[in-house]
Amino acid sequence: QTIQMKMGDDDLSSIIKKFIAHEDHRLVAENAEKELAKKRIEIARLQQHGASGTSKHRAILDGLDAKLVKAGALRESYQAKYQVVHTSIESLVQGINEIVRLLHRNRRESKRGGDSGEESKVCVNVSNIMKYLEMIEGEINTLIEGFAEDDVSNHHAS
């Protein structure tokens, strides 16, 4: 009776139904709060993981940027070295070209007894440089043999 008076309802079954509905509603709300708490924990965990993942990715990118800068500096260094080597090779080719041209002129002069005024056409380049180096080596060996023979004949004559 006390419950009936406080509830303002005379029907006991109606009071029980209201109580059950209220309890069901309370349980649903409680379960929803528990689920919400789990979701908040999950969100916090993912945010923390995401933040650490982002910082890891940032560190990787920074490392890659540093390596890229280093590689660029190396490339520039190698490019400068290449230019020096290229210039040296070009100078070597020009020098060999001049030596070969002079050797051809000396051969003509020795065969004809003087300078004919003709310039020999020589085209030394990187692909045929060995051929001309062999020719120069042969000429040098001939000169050395000639000097050696002169030295031996001068030695025997004295």
JSON list of C-alpha atoms in Angstrom, two decimals:
[
{"chain": "A", "resi": 1, "resn": "GLN", "atom": "CA", "xyz": [0.00, 0.00, 0.00]},
{"chain": "A", "resi": 2, "resn": "THR", "atom": "CA", "xyz": [2.78, 2.40, 0.78]},
{"chain": "A", "resi": 3, "resn": "ILE", "atom": "CA", "xyz": [4.25, 1.89, -2.67]},
{"chain": "A", "resi": 4, "resn": "GLN", "atom": "CA", "xyz": [0.85, 2.37, -4.24]},
{"chain": "A", "resi": 5, "resn": "MET", "atom": "CA", "xyz": [0.36, 5.68, -2.44]},
{"chain": "A", "resi": 6, "resn": "LYS", "atom": "CA", "xyz": [3.81, 6.98, -3.33]},
{"chain": "A", "resi": 7, "resn": "MET", "atom": "CA", "xyz": [3.42, 5.98, -6.98]},
{"chain": "A", "resi": 8, "resn": "GLY", "atom": "CA", "xyz": [-0.03, 7.49, -7.17]},
{"chain": "A", "resi": 9, "resn": "ASP", "atom": "CA", "xyz": [-1.37, 4.38, -8.77]},
{"chain": "A", "resi": 10, "resn": "ASP", "atom": "CA", "xyz": [-3.91, 1.93, -7.40]},
{"chain": "A", "resi": 11, "resn": "ASP", "atom": "CA", "xyz": [-3.13, -0.92, -9.77]},
{"chain": "A", "resi": 12, "resn": "LEU", "atom": "CA", "xyz": [-0.30, -3.10, -8.48]},
{"chain": "A", "resi": 13, "resn": "SER", "atom": "CA", "xyz": [0.34, -4.70, -11.87]},
{"chain": "A", "resi": 14, "resn": "SER", "atom": "CA", "xyz": [0.70, -1.26, -13.41]},
{"chain": "A", "resi": 15, "resn": "ILE", "atom": "CA", "xyz": [3.22, -0.31, -10.74]},
{"chain": "A", "resi": 16, "resn": "ILE", "atom": "CA", "xyz": [5.19, -3.51, -11.41]},
{"chain": "A", "resi": 17, "resn": "LYS", "atom": "CA", "xyz": [5.14, -2.84, -15.16]},
{"chain": "A", "resi": 18, "resn": "LYS", "atom": "CA", "xyz": [6.44, 0.70, -14.60]},
{"chain": "A", "resi": 19, "resn": "PHE", "atom": "CA", "xyz": [9.15, -0.65, -12.31]},
{"chain": "A", "resi": 20, "resn": "ILE", "atom": "CA", "xyz": [10.22, -3.27, -14.88]},
{"chain": "A", "resi": 21, "resn": "ALA", "atom": "CA", "xyz": [10.22, -0.68, -17.67]},
{"chain": "A", "resi": 22, "resn": "HIS", "atom": "CA", "xyz": [12.27, 1.67, -15.50]},
{"chain": "A", "resi": 23, "resn": "GLU", "atom": "CA", "xyz": [14.74, -1.14, -14.66]},
{"chain": "A", "resi": 24, "resn": "ASP", "atom": "CA", "xyz": [15.02, -2.13, -18.31]},
{"chain": "A", "resi": 25, "resn": "HIS", "atom": "CA", "xyz": [15.69, 1.49, -19.25]},
{"chain": "A", "resi": 26, "resn": "ARG", "atom": "CA", "xyz": [18.30, 1.78, -16.46]},
{"chain": "A", "resi": 27, "resn": "LEU", "atom": "CA", "xyz": [20.05, -1.43, -17.60]},
{"chain": "A", "resi": 28, "resn": "VAL", "atom": "CA", "xyz": [20.11, -0.24, -21.21]},
{"chain": "A", "resi": 29, "resn": "ALA", "atom": "CA", "xyz": [21.56, 3.10, -20.12]},
{"chain": "A", "resi": 30, "resn": "GLU", "atom": "CA", "xyz": [24.13, 1.36, -17.90]},
{"chain": "A", "resi": 31, "resn": "ASN", "atom": "CA", "xyz": [25.19, -0.97, -20.73]},
{"chain": "A", "resi": 32, "resn": "ALA", "atom": "CA", "xyz": [25.40, 2.00, -23.09]},
{"chain": "A", "resi": 33, "resn": "GLU", "atom": "CA", "xyz": [27.62, 3.85, -20.58]},
{"chain": "A", "resi": 34, "resn": "LYS", "atom": "CA", "xyz": [29.89, 0.79, -20.26]},
{"chain": "A", "resi": 35, "resn": "GLU", "atom": "CA", "xyz": [30.10, 0.48, -24.06]},
{"chain": "A", "resi": 36, "resn": "LEU", "atom": "CA", "xyz": [30.81, 4.22, -24.34]},
{"chain": "A", "resi": 37, "resn": "ALA", "atom": "CA", "xyz": [33.62, 3.91, -21.76]},
{"chain": "A", "resi": 38, "resn": "LYS", "atom": "CA", "xyz": [35.13, 1.01, -23.76]},
{"chain": "A", "resi": 39, "resn": "LYS", "atom": "CA", "xyz": [34.92, 3.07, -26.95]},
{"chain": "A", "resi": 40, "resn": "ARG", "atom": "CA", "xyz": [36.60, 6.05, -25.25]},
{"chain": "A", "resi": 41, "resn": "ILE", "atom": "CA", "xyz": [39.43, 3.81, -24.07]},
{"chain": "A", "resi": 42, "resn": "GLU", "atom": "CA", "xyz": [39.76, 2.38, -27.59]},
{"chain": "A", "resi": 43, "resn": "ILE", "atom": "CA", "xyz": [39.79, 5.89, -29.09]},
{"chain": "A", "resi": 44, "resn": "ALA", "atom": "CA", "xyz": [42.45, 7.05, -26.64]},
{"chain": "A", "resi": 45, "resn": "ARG", "atom": "CA", "xyz": [44.57, 3.97, -27.42]},
{"chain": "A", "resi": 46, "resn": "LEU", "atom": "CA", "xyz": [44.24, 4.53, -31.17]},
{"chain": "A", "resi": 47, "resn": "GLN", "atom": "CA", "xyz": [45.03, 8.23, -30.82]},
{"chain": "A", "resi": 48, "resn": "GLN", "atom": "CA", "xyz": [48.13, 7.44, -28.80]},
{"chain": "A", "resi": 49, "resn": "HIS", "atom": "CA", "xyz": [49.15, 4.73, -31.26]},
{"chain": "A", "resi": 50, "resn": "GLY", "atom": "CA", "xyz": [48.38, 7.05, -34.15]},
{"chain": "A", "resi": 51, "resn": "ALA", "atom": "CA", "xyz": [50.44, 9.83, -32.61]},
{"chain": "A", "resi": 52, "resn": "SER", "atom": "CA", "xyz": [53.37, 7.52, -32.01]},
{"chain": "A", "resi": 53, "resn": "GLY", "atom": "CA", "xyz": [52.92, 6.09, -35.51]},
{"chain": "A", "resi": 54, "resn": "THR", "atom": "CA", "xyz": [52.91, 9.59, -36.93]},
{"chain": "A", "resi": 55, "resn": "SER", "atom": "CA", "xyz": [56.05, 10.49, -35.01]},
{"chain": "A", "resi": 56, "resn": "LYS", "atom": "CA", "xyz": [57.69, 7.27, -36.23]},
{"chain": "A", "resi": 57, "resn": "HIS", "atom": "CA", "xyz": [56.73, 8.13, -39.80]},
{"chain": "A", "resi": 58, "resn": "ARG", "atom": "CA", "xyz": [58.02, 11.69, -39.32]},
{"chain": "A", "resi": 59, "resn": "ALA", "atom": "CA", "xyz": [61.33, 10.31, -38.01]},
{"chain": "A", "resi": 60, "resn": "ILE", "atom": "CA", "xyz": [61.59, 7.99, -41.03]},
{"chain": "A", "resi": 61, "resn": "LEU", "atom": "CA", "xyz": [60.84, 10.87, -43.41]},
{"chain": "A", "resi": 62, "resn": "ASP", "atom": "CA", "xyz": [63.39, 13.09, -41.68]},
{"chain": "A", "resi": 63, "resn": "GLY", "atom": "CA", "xyz": [65.97, 10.31, -41.99]},
{"chain": "A", "resi": 64, "resn": "LEU", "atom": "CA", "xyz": [65.16, 9.88, -45.67]},
{"chain": "A", "resi": 65, "resn": "ASP", "atom": "CA", "xyz": [65.40, 13.65, -46.21]},
{"chain": "A", "resi": 66, "resn": "ALA", "atom": "CA", "xyz": [68.84, 13.66, -44.58]},
{"chain": "A", "resi": 67, "resn": "LYS", "atom": "CA", "xyz": [69.94, 10.76, -46.80]},
{"chain": "A", "resi": 68, "resn": "LEU", "atom": "CA", "xyz": [68.59, 12.58, -49.86]},
{"chain": "A", "resi": 69, "resn": "VAL", "atom": "CA", "xyz": [70.59, 15.70, -48.99]},
{"chain": "A", "resi": 70, "resn": "LYS", "atom": "CA", "xyz": [73.69, 13.56, -48.45]},
{"chain": "A", "resi": 71, "resn": "ALA", "atom": "CA", "xyz": [73.14, 11.77, -51.77]},
{"chain": "A", "resi": 72, "resn": "GLY", "atom": "CA", "xyz": [72.72, 15.12, -53.52]},
{"chain": "A", "resi": 73, "resn": "ALA", "atom": "CA", "xyz": [76.01, 16.34, -52.07]},
{"chain": "A", "resi": 74, "resn": "LEU", "atom": "CA", "xyz": [77.73, 13.12, -53.16]},
{"chain": "A", "resi": 75, "resn": "ARG", "atom": "CA", "xyz": [76.27, 13.48, -56.64]},
{"chain": "A", "resi": 76, "resn": "GLU", "atom": "CA", "xyz": [77.58, 17.02, -56.88]},
{"chain": "A", "resi": 77, "resn": "SER", "atom": "CA", "xyz": [80.98, 15.85, -55.64]},
{"chain": "A", "resi": 78, "resn": "TYR", "atom": "CA", "xyz": [81.07, 13.04, -58.22]},
{"chain": "A", "resi": 79, "resn": "GLN", "atom": "CA", "xyz": [79.91, 15.45, -60.91]},
{"chain": "A", "resi": 80, "resn": "ALA", "atom": "CA", "xyz": [82.81, 17.77, -60.09]},
{"chain": "A", "resi": 81, "resn": "LYS", "atom": "CA", "xyz": [85.24, 14.84, -60.16]},
{"chain": "A", "resi": 82, "resn": "TYR", "atom": "CA", "xyz": [83.77, 13.70, -63.46]},
{"chain": "A", "resi": 83, "resn": "GLN", "atom": "CA", "xyz": [84.33, 17.16, -64.93]},
{"chain": "A", "resi": 84, "resn": "VAL", "atom": "CA", "xyz": [87.98, 17.08, -63.82]},
{"chain": "A", "resi": 85, "resn": "VAL", "atom": "CA", "xyz": [88.48, 13.61, -65.30]},
{"chain": "A", "resi": 86, "resn": "HIS", "atom": "CA", "xyz": [86.65, 14.56, -68.48]},
{"chain": "A", "resi": 87, "resn": "THR", "atom": "CA", "xyz": [88.81, 17.65, -68.89]},
{"chain": "A", "resi": 88, "resn": "SER", "atom": "CA", "xyz": [91.95, 15.57, -68.25]},
{"chain": "A", "resi": 89, "resn": "ILE", "atom": "CA", "xyz": [90.91, 12.98, -70.83]},
{"chain": "A", "resi": 90, "resn": "GLU", "atom": "CA", "xyz": [90.17, 15.68, -73.38]},
{"chain": "A", "resi": 91, "resn": "SER", "atom": "CA", "xyz": [93.61, 17.20, -72.73]},
{"chain": "A", "resi": 92, "resn": "LEU", "atom": "CA", "xyz": [95.21, 13.77, -73.06]},
{"chain": "A", "resi": 93, "resn": "VAL", "atom": "CA", "xyz": [93.39, 13.15, -76.36]},
{"chain": "A", "resi": 94, "resn": "GLN", "atom": "CA", "xyz": [94.52, 16.55, -77.68]},
{"chain": "A", "resi": 95, "resn": "GLY", "atom": "CA", "xyz": [98.11, 15.87, -76.56]},
{"chain": "A", "resi": 96, "resn": "ILE", "atom": "CA", "xyz": [98.18, 12.45, -78.21]},
{"chain": "A", "resi": 97, "resn": "ASN", "atom": "CA", "xyz": [96.60, 13.93, -81.31]},
{"chain": "A", "resi": 98, "resn": "GLU", "atom": "CA", "xyz": [99.39, 16.51, -81.46]},
{"chain": "A", "resi": 99, "resn": "ILE", "atom": "CA", "xyz": [102.10, 13.88, -80.84]},
{"chain": "A", "resi": 100, "resn": "VAL", "atom": "CA", "xyz": [100.71, 11.65, -83.60]},
{"chain": "A", "resi": 101, "resn": "ARG", "atom": "CA", "xyz": [100.46, 14.60, -85.97]},
{"chain": "A", "resi": 102, "resn": "LEU", "atom": "CA", "xyz": [104.09, 15.50, -85.26]},
{"chain": "A", "resi": 103, "resn": "LEU", "atom": "CA", "xyz": [105.21, 11.89, -85.71]},
{"chain": "A", "resi": 104, "resn": "HIS", "atom": "CA", "xyz": [103.46, 11.74, -89.09]},
{"chain": "A", "resi": 105, "resn": "ARG", "atom": "CA", "xyz": [105.10, 15.01, -90.12]},
{"chain": "A", "resi": 106, "resn": "ASN", "atom": "CA", "xyz": [108.55, 13.76, -88.99]},
{"chain": "A", "resi": 107, "resn": "ARG", "atom": "CA", "xyz": [108.09, 10.56, -91.03]},
{"chain": "A", "resi": 108, "resn": "ARG", "atom": "CA", "xyz": [107.16, 12.55, -94.12]},
{"chain": "A", "resi": 109, "resn": "GLU", "atom": "CA", "xyz": [110.09, 14.90, -93.64]},
{"chain": "A", "resi": 110, "resn": "SER", "atom": "CA", "xyz": [112.54, 12.05, -93.22]},
{"chain": "A", "resi": 111, "resn": "LYS", "atom": "CA", "xyz": [111.15, 10.26, -96.30]},
{"chain": "A", "resi": 112, "resn": "ARG", "atom": "CA", "xyz": [111.03, 13.39, -98.49]},
{"chain": "A", "resi": 113, "resn": "GLY", "atom": "CA", "xyz": [114.01, 15.18, -97.05]},
{"chain": "A", "resi": 114, "resn": "GLY", "atom": "CA", "xyz": [112.10, 18.18, -95.77]},
{"chain": "A", "resi": 115, "resn": "ASP", "atom": "CA", "xyz": [108.77, 19.65, -94.83]},
{"chain": "A", "resi": 116, "resn": "SER", "atom": "CA", "xyz": [106.22, 19.29, -97.57]},
{"chain": "A", "resi": 117, "resn": "GLY", "atom": "CA", "xyz": [103.92, 21.82, -95.90]},
{"chain": "A", "resi": 118, "resn": "GLU", "atom": "CA", "xyz": [101.12, 19.23, -95.74]},
{"chain": "A", "resi": 119, "resn": "GLU", "atom": "CA", "xyz": [99.43, 18.55, -92.46]},
{"chain": "A", "resi": 120, "resn": "SER", "atom": "CA", "xyz": [98.43, 14.98, -91.73]},
{"chain": "A", "resi": 121, "resn": "LYS", "atom": "CA", "xyz": [94.80, 14.47, -90.80]},
{"chain": "A", "resi": 122, "resn": "VAL", "atom": "CA", "xyz": [94.73, 12.72, -87.43]},
{"chain": "A", "resi": 123, "resn": "CYS", "atom": "CA", "xyz": [91.58, 12.13, -85.45]},
{"chain": "A", "resi": 124, "resn": "VAL", "atom": "CA", "xyz": [92.34, 10.78, -81.98]},
{"chain": "A", "resi": 125, "resn": "ASN", "atom": "CA", "xyz": [89.36, 10.20, -79.72]},
{"chain": "A", "resi": 126, "resn": "VAL", "atom": "CA", "xyz": [88.56, 8.16, -76.64]},
{"chain": "A", "resi": 127, "resn": "SER", "atom": "CA", "xyz": [87.53, 5.11, -78.66]},
{"chain": "A", "resi": 128, "resn": "ASN", "atom": "CA", "xyz": [90.74, 4.88, -80.74]},
{"chain": "A", "resi": 129, "resn": "ILE", "atom": "CA", "xyz": [93.24, 6.30, -78.27]},
{"chain": "A", "resi": 130, "resn": "MET", "atom": "CA", "xyz": [94.85, 2.91, -77.59]},
{"chain": "A", "resi": 131, "resn": "LYS", "atom": "CA", "xyz": [95.75, 2.49, -81.28]},
{"chain": "A", "resi": 132, "resn": "TYR", "atom": "CA", "xyz": [97.63, 5.79, -81.24]},
{"chain": "A", "resi": 133, "resn": "LEU", "atom": "CA", "xyz": [99.24, 5.07, -77.87]},
{"chain": "A", "resi": 134, "resn": "GLU", "atom": "CA", "xyz": [100.58, 1.80, -79.33]},
{"chain": "A", "resi": 135, "resn": "MET", "atom": "CA", "xyz": [101.91, 3.73, -82.32]},
{"chain": "A", "resi": 136, "resn": "ILE", "atom": "CA", "xyz": [103.60, 6.26, -80.02]},
{"chain": "A", "resi": 137, "resn": "GLU", "atom": "CA", "xyz": [105.05, 3.43, -77.93]},
{"chain": "A", "resi": 138, "resn": "GLY", "atom": "CA", "xyz": [106.42, 1.82, -81.10]},
{"chain": "A", "resi": 139, "resn": "GLU", "atom": "CA", "xyz": [108.02, 5.11, -82.17]},
{"chain": "A", "resi": 140, "resn": "ILE", "atom": "CA", "xyz": [109.53, 5.61, -78.72]},
{"chain": "A", "resi": 141, "resn": "ASN", "atom": "CA", "xyz": [110.92, 2.06, -78.73]},
{"chain": "A", "resi": 142, "resn": "THR", "atom": "CA", "xyz": [112.44, 2.70, -82.17]},
{"chain": "A", "resi": 143, "resn": "LEU", "atom": "CA", "xyz": [114.02, 5.93, -80.88]},
{"chain": "A", "resi": 144, "resn": "ILE", "atom": "CA", "xyz": [115.35, 4.15, -77.77]},
{"chain": "A", "resi": 145, "resn": "GLU", "atom": "CA", "xyz": [116.80, 1.34, -79.90]},
{"chain": "A", "resi": 146, "resn": "GLY", "atom": "CA", "xyz": [118.41, 3.93, -82.19]},
{"chain": "A", "resi": 147, "resn": "PHE", "atom": "CA", "xyz": [119.95, 5.75, -79.23]},
{"chain": "A", "resi": 148, "resn": "ALA", "atom": "CA", "xyz": [121.09, 2.44, -77.73]},
{"chain": "A", "resi": 149, "resn": "GLU", "atom": "CA", "xyz": [122.74, 1.43, -81.03]},
{"chain": "A", "resi": 150, "resn": "ASP", "atom": "CA", "xyz": [124.41, 4.85, -81.33]},
{"chain": "A", "resi": 151, "resn": "ASP", "atom": "CA", "xyz": [125.57, 4.59, -77.72]},
{"chain": "A", "resi": 152, "resn": "VAL", "atom": "CA", "xyz": [126.99, 1.07, -78.29]},
{"chain": "A", "resi": 153, "resn": "SER", "atom": "CA", "xyz": [128.72, 2.09, -81.55]},
{"chain": "A", "resi": 154, "resn": "ASN", "atom": "CA", "xyz": [130.12, 5.25, -79.88]},
{"chain": "A", "resi": 155, "resn": "HIS", "atom": "CA", "xyz": [131.30, 3.13, -76.94]},
{"chain": "A", "resi": 156, "resn": "HIS", "atom": "CA", "xyz": [133.07, 0.63, -79.28]},
{"chain": "A", "resi": 157, "resn": "ALA", "atom": "CA", "xyz": [134.59, 3.42, -81.36]},
{"chain": "A", "resi": 158, "resn": "SER", "atom": "CA", "xyz": [136.23, 5.00, -78.35]}
]
